PDB file of C-alpha atoms in Angstrom:
ATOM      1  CA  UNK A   1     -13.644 -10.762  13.093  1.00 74.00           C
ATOM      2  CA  UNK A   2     -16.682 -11.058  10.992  1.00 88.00           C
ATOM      3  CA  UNK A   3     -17.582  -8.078   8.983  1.00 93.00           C
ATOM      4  CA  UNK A   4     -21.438  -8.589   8.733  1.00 94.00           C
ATOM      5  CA  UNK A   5     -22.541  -4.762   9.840  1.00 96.00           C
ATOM      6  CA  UNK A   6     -22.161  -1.431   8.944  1.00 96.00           C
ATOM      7  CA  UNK A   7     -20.207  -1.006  12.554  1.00 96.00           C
ATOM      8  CA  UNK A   8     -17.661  -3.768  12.231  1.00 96.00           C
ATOM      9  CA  UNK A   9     -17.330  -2.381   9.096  1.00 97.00           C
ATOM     10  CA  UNK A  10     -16.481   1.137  10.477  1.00 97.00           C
ATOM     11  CA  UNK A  11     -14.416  -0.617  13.304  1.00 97.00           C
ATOM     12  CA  UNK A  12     -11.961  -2.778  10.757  1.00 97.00           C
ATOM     13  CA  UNK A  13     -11.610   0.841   8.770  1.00 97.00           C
ATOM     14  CA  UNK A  14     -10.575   2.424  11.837  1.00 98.00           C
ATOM     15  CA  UNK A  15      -8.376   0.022  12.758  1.00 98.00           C
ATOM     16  CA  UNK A  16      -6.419   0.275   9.344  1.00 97.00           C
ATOM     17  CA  UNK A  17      -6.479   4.082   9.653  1.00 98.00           C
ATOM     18  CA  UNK A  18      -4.990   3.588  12.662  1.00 98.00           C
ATOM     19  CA  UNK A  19      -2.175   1.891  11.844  1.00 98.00           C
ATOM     20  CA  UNK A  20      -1.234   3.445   8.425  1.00 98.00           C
ATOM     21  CA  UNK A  21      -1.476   6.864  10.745  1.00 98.00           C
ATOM     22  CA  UNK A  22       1.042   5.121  13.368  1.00 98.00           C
ATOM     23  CA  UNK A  23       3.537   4.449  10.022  1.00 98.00           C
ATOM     24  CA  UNK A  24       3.311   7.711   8.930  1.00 97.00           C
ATOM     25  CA  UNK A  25       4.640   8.825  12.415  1.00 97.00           C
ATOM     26  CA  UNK A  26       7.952   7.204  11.657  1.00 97.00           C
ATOM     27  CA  UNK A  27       7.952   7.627   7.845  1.00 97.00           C
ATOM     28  CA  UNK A  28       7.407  11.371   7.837  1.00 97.00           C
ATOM     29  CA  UNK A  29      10.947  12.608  10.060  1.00 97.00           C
ATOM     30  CA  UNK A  30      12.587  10.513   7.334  1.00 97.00           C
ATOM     31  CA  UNK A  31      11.108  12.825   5.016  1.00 97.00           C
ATOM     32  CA  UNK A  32      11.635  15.699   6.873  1.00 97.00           C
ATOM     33  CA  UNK A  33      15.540  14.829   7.269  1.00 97.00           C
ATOM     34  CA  UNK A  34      15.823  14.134   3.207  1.00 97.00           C
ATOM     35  CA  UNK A  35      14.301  17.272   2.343  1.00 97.00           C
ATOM     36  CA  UNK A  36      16.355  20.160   0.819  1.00 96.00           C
ATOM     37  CA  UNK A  37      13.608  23.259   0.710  1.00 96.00           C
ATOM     38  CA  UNK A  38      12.929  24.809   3.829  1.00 97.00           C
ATOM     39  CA  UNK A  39       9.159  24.786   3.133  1.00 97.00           C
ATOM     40  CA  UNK A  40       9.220  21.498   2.838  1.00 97.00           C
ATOM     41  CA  UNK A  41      10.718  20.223   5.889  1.00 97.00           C
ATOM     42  CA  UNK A  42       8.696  22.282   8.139  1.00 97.00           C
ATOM     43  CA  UNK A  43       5.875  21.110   6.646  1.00 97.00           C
ATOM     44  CA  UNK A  44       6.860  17.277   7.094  1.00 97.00           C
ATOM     45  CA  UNK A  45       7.529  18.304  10.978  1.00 98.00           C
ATOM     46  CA  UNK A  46       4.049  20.494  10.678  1.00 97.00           C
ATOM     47  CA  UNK A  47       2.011  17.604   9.371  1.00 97.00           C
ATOM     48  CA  UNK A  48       4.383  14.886  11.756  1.00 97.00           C
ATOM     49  CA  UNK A  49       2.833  16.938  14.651  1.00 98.00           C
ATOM     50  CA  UNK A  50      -0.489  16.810  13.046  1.00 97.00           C
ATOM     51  CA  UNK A  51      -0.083  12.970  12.261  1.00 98.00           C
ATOM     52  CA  UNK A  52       0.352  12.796  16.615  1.00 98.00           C
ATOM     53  CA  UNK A  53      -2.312  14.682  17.361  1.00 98.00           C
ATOM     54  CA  UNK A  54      -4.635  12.476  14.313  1.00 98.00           C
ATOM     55  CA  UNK A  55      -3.622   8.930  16.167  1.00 98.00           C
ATOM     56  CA  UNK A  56      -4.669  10.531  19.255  1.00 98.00           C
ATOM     57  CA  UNK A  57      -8.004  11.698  17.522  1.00 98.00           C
ATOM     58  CA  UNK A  58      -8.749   8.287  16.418  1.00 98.00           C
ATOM     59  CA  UNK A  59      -8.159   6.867  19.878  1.00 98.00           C
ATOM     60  CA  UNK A  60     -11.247   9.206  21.211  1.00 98.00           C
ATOM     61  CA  UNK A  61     -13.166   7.770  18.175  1.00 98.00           C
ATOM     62  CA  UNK A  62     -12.397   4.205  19.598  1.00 98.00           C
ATOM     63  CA  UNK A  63     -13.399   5.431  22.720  1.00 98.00           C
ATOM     64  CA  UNK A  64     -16.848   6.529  21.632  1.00 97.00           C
ATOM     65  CA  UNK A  65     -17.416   3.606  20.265  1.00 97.00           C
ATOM     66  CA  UNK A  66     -16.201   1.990  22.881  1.00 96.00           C
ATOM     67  CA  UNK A  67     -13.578  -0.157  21.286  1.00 96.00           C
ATOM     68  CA  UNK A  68     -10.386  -0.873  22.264  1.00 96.00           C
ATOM     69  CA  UNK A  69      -7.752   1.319  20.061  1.00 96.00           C
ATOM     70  CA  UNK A  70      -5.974  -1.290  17.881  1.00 96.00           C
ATOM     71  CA  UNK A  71      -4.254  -1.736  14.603  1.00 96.00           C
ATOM     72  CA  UNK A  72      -5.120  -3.921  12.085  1.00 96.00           C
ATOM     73  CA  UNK A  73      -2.134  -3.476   9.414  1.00 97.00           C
ATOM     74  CA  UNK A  74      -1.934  -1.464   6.436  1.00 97.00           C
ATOM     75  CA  UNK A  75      -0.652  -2.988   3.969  1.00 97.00           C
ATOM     76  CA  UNK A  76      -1.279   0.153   1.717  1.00 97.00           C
ATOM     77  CA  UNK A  77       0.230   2.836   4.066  1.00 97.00           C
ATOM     78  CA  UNK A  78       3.141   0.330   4.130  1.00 97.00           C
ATOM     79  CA  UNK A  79       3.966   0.154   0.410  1.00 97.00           C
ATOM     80  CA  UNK A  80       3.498   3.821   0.267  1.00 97.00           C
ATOM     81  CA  UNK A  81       5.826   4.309   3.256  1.00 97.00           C
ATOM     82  CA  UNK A  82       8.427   1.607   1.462  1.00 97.00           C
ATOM     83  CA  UNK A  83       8.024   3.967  -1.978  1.00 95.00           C
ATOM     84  CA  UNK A  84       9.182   7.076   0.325  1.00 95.00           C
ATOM     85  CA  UNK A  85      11.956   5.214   1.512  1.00 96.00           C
ATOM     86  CA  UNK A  86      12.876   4.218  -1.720  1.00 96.00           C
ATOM     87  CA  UNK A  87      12.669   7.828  -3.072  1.00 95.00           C
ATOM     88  CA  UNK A  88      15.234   8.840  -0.147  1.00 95.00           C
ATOM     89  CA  UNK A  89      17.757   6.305  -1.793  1.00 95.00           C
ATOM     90  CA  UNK A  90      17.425   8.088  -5.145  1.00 94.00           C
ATOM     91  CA  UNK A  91      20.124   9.789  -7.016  1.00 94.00           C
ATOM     92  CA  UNK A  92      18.715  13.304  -7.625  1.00 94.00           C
ATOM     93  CA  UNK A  93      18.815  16.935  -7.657  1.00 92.00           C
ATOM     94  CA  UNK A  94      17.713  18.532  -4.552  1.00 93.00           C
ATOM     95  CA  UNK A  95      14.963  20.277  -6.496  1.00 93.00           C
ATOM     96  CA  UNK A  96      13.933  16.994  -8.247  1.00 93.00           C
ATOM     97  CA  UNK A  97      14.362  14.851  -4.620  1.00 95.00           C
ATOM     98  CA  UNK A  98      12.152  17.460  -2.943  1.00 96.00           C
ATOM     99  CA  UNK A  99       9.441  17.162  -5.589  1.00 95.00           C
ATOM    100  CA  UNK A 100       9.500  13.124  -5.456  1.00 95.00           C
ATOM    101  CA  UNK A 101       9.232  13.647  -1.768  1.00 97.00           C
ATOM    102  CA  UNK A 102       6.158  15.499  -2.287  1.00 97.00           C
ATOM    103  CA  UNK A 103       4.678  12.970  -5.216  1.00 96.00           C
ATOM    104  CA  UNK A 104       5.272   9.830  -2.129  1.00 96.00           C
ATOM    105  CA  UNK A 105       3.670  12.300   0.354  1.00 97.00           C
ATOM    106  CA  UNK A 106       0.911  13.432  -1.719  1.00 97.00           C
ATOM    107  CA  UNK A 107       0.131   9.170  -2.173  1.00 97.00           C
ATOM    108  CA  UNK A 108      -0.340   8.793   1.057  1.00 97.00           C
ATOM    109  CA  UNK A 109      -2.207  11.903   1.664  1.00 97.00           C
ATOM    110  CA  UNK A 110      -4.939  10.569  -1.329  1.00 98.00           C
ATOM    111  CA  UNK A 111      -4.858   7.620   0.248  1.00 98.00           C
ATOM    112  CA  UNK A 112      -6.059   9.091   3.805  1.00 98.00           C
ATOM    113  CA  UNK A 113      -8.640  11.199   2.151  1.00 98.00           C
ATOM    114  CA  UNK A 114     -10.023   8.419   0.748  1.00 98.00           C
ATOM    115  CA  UNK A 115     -10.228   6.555   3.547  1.00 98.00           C
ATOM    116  CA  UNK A 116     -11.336   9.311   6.201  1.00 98.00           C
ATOM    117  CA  UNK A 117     -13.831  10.210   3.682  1.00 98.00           C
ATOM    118  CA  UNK A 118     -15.441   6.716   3.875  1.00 97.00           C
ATOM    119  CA  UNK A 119     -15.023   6.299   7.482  1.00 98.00           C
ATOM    120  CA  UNK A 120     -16.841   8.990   7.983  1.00 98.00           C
ATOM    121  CA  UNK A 121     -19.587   8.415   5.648  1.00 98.00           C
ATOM    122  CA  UNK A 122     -19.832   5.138   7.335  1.00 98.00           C
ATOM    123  CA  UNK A 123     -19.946   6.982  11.030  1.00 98.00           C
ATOM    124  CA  UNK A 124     -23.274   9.663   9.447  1.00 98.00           C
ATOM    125  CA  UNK A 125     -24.989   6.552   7.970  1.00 97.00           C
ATOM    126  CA  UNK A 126     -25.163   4.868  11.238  1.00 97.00           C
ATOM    127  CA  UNK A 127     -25.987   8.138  13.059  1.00 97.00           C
ATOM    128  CA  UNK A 128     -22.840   8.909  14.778  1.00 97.00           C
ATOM    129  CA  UNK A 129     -22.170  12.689  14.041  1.00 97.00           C
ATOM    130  CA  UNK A 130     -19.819  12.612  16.910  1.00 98.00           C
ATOM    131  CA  UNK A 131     -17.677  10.128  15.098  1.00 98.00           C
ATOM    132  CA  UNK A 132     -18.200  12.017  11.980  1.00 98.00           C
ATOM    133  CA  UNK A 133     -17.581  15.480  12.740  1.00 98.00           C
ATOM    134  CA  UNK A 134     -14.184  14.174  14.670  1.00 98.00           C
ATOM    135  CA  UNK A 135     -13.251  12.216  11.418  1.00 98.00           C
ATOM    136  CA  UNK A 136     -14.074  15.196   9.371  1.00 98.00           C
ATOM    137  CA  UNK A 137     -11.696  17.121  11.399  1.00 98.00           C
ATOM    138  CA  UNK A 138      -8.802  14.595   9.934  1.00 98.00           C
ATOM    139  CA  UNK A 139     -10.037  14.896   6.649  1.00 98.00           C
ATOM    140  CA  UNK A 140     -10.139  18.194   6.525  1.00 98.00           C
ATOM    141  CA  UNK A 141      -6.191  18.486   7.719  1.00 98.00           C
ATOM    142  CA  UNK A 142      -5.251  15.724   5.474  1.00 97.00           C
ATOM    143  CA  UNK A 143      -6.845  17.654   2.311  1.00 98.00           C
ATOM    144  CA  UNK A 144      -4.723  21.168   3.522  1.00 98.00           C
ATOM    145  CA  UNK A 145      -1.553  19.423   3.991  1.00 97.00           C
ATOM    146  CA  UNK A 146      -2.141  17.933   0.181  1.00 97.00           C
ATOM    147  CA  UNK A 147      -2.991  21.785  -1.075  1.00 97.00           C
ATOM    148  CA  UNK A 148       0.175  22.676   0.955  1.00 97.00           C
ATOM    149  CA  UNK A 149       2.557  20.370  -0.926  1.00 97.00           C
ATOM    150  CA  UNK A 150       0.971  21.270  -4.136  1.00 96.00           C
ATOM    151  CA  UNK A 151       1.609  25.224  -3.408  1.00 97.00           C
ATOM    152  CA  UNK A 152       5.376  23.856  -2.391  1.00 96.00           C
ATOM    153  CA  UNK A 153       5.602  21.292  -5.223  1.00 94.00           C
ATOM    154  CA  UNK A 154       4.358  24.052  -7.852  1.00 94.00           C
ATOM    155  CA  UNK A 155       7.436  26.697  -6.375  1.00 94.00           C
ATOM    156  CA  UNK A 156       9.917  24.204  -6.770  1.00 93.00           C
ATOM    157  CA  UNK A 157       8.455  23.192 -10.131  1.00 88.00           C
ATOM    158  CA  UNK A 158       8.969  26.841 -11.478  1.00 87.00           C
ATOM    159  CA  UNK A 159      12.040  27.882  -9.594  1.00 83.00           C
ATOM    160  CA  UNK A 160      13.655  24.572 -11.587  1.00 76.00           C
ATOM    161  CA  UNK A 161      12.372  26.302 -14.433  1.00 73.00           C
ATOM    162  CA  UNK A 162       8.948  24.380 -14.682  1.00 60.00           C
ATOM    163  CA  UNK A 163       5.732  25.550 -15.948  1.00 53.00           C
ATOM    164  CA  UNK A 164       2.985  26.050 -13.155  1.00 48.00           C
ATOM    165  CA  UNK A 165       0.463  28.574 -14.466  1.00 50.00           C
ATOM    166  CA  UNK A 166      -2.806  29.159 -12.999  1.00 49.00           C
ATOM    167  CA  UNK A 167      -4.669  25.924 -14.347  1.00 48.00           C
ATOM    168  CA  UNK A 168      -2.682  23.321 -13.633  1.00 47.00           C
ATOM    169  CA  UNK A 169      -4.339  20.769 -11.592  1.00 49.00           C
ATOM    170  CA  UNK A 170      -3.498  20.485  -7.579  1.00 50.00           C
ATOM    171  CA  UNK A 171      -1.291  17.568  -7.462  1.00 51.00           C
ATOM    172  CA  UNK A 172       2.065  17.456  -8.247  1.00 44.00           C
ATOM    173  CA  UNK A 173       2.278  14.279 -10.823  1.00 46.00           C
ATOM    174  CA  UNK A 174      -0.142  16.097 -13.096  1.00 43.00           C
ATOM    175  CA  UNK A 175       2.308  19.313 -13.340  1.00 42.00           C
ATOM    176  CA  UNK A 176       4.931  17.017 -14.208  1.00 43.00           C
ATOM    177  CA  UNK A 177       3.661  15.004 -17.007  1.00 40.00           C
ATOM    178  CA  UNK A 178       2.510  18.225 -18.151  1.00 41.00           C
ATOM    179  CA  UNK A 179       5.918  19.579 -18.605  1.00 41.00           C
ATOM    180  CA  UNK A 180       7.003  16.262 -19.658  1.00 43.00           C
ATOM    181  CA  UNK A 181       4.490  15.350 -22.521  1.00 41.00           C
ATOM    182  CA  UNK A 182       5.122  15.487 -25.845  1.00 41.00           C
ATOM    183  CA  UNK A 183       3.185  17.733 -28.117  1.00 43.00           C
ATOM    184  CA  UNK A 184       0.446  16.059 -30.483  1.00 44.00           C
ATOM    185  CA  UNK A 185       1.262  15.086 -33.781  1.00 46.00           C
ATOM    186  CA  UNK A 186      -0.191  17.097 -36.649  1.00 46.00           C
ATOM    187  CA  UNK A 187      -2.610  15.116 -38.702  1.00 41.00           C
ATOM    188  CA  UNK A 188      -2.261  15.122 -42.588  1.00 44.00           C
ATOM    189  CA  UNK A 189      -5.188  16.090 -44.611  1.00 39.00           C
TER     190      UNK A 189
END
């Protein structure tokens, strides 16, 4: 397919949003299974259910646009996926295996909002606020299931004796090279 207009643009997007979402559907039980905290799995099953009901969202958007629902593959969503999987292999401490669950999961959620966020852009600039709003609606999930595993990801973090005060950013990489980084050398004078 030729992408020579703003709407085969959209319709290649969606088509790679549809398939990462389709991978997520099969990577996220694995997380759920390899998780230790409680919190944490039922939040893998939450956003799993979520995920389902996201692929079926983006089949309406098809619909509207009256394009067939297909997949064009995601070669991102499947190296993320293929991290997660590795991060299941790893020798850890449940508390440190939960938290590199969340770091995978929090990938592919910044990799969603990115890409629902231009999707949708891409739906208002062509004057499809039907499109948009129902893409927003994804977005919007996506973004509170990455401010959920931050809240979890900050809990664990302190409970394994971590520091998570008040202005520490969202995400759970920055809290950890926080706690991991060396203090700054003294300069002579």
């Amino acid at each position: 397919m030729t992408i020579d207009t703003l709407d085969s643009l959209l319709e290649e997007q969606l088509k790679d949003l549809y398939d990462a979402e389709k991978q997520l559907t099969k990577a996220l039980p694995k997380l759920a299974k390899a998780a230790t905290d409680q919190e944490l799995k039922s939040a893998f099953k939450e956003h799993l259910e979520q995920t389902k009901g996201q692929v079926a969202r983006l089949e309406q958007v098809f619909e509207l646009l009256e394009k067939k629902a297909k997949s064009k593959p995601c070669a991102a969503m499947k190296g993320l996926v293929e991290e997660g999987r590795e991060t299941i292999q790893e020798d850890a401490s449940d508390e440190m295996k939960d938290c590199m669950l969340i770091a995978s999961a929090q990938r592919a959620e910044h990799y969603e909002i990115a890409a629902y966020g231009t999707v949708r852009t891409i739906a208002e600039s062509l004057g499809n606020q039907e499109v948009a709003d129902l893409l927003q609606q994804t977005l919007e999930e996506e973004e509170e299931t990455d401010a959920k595993l931050s809240e979890i990801s900050k809990r664990i973090l302190s409970a394994a004796g971590g520091e998570t005060g008040e202005d520490d950013d969202d995400d759970f990489a920055p809290a950890l090279a926080k706690k991991k980084a060396p203090a700054p050398a003294k300069r002579k004078r």
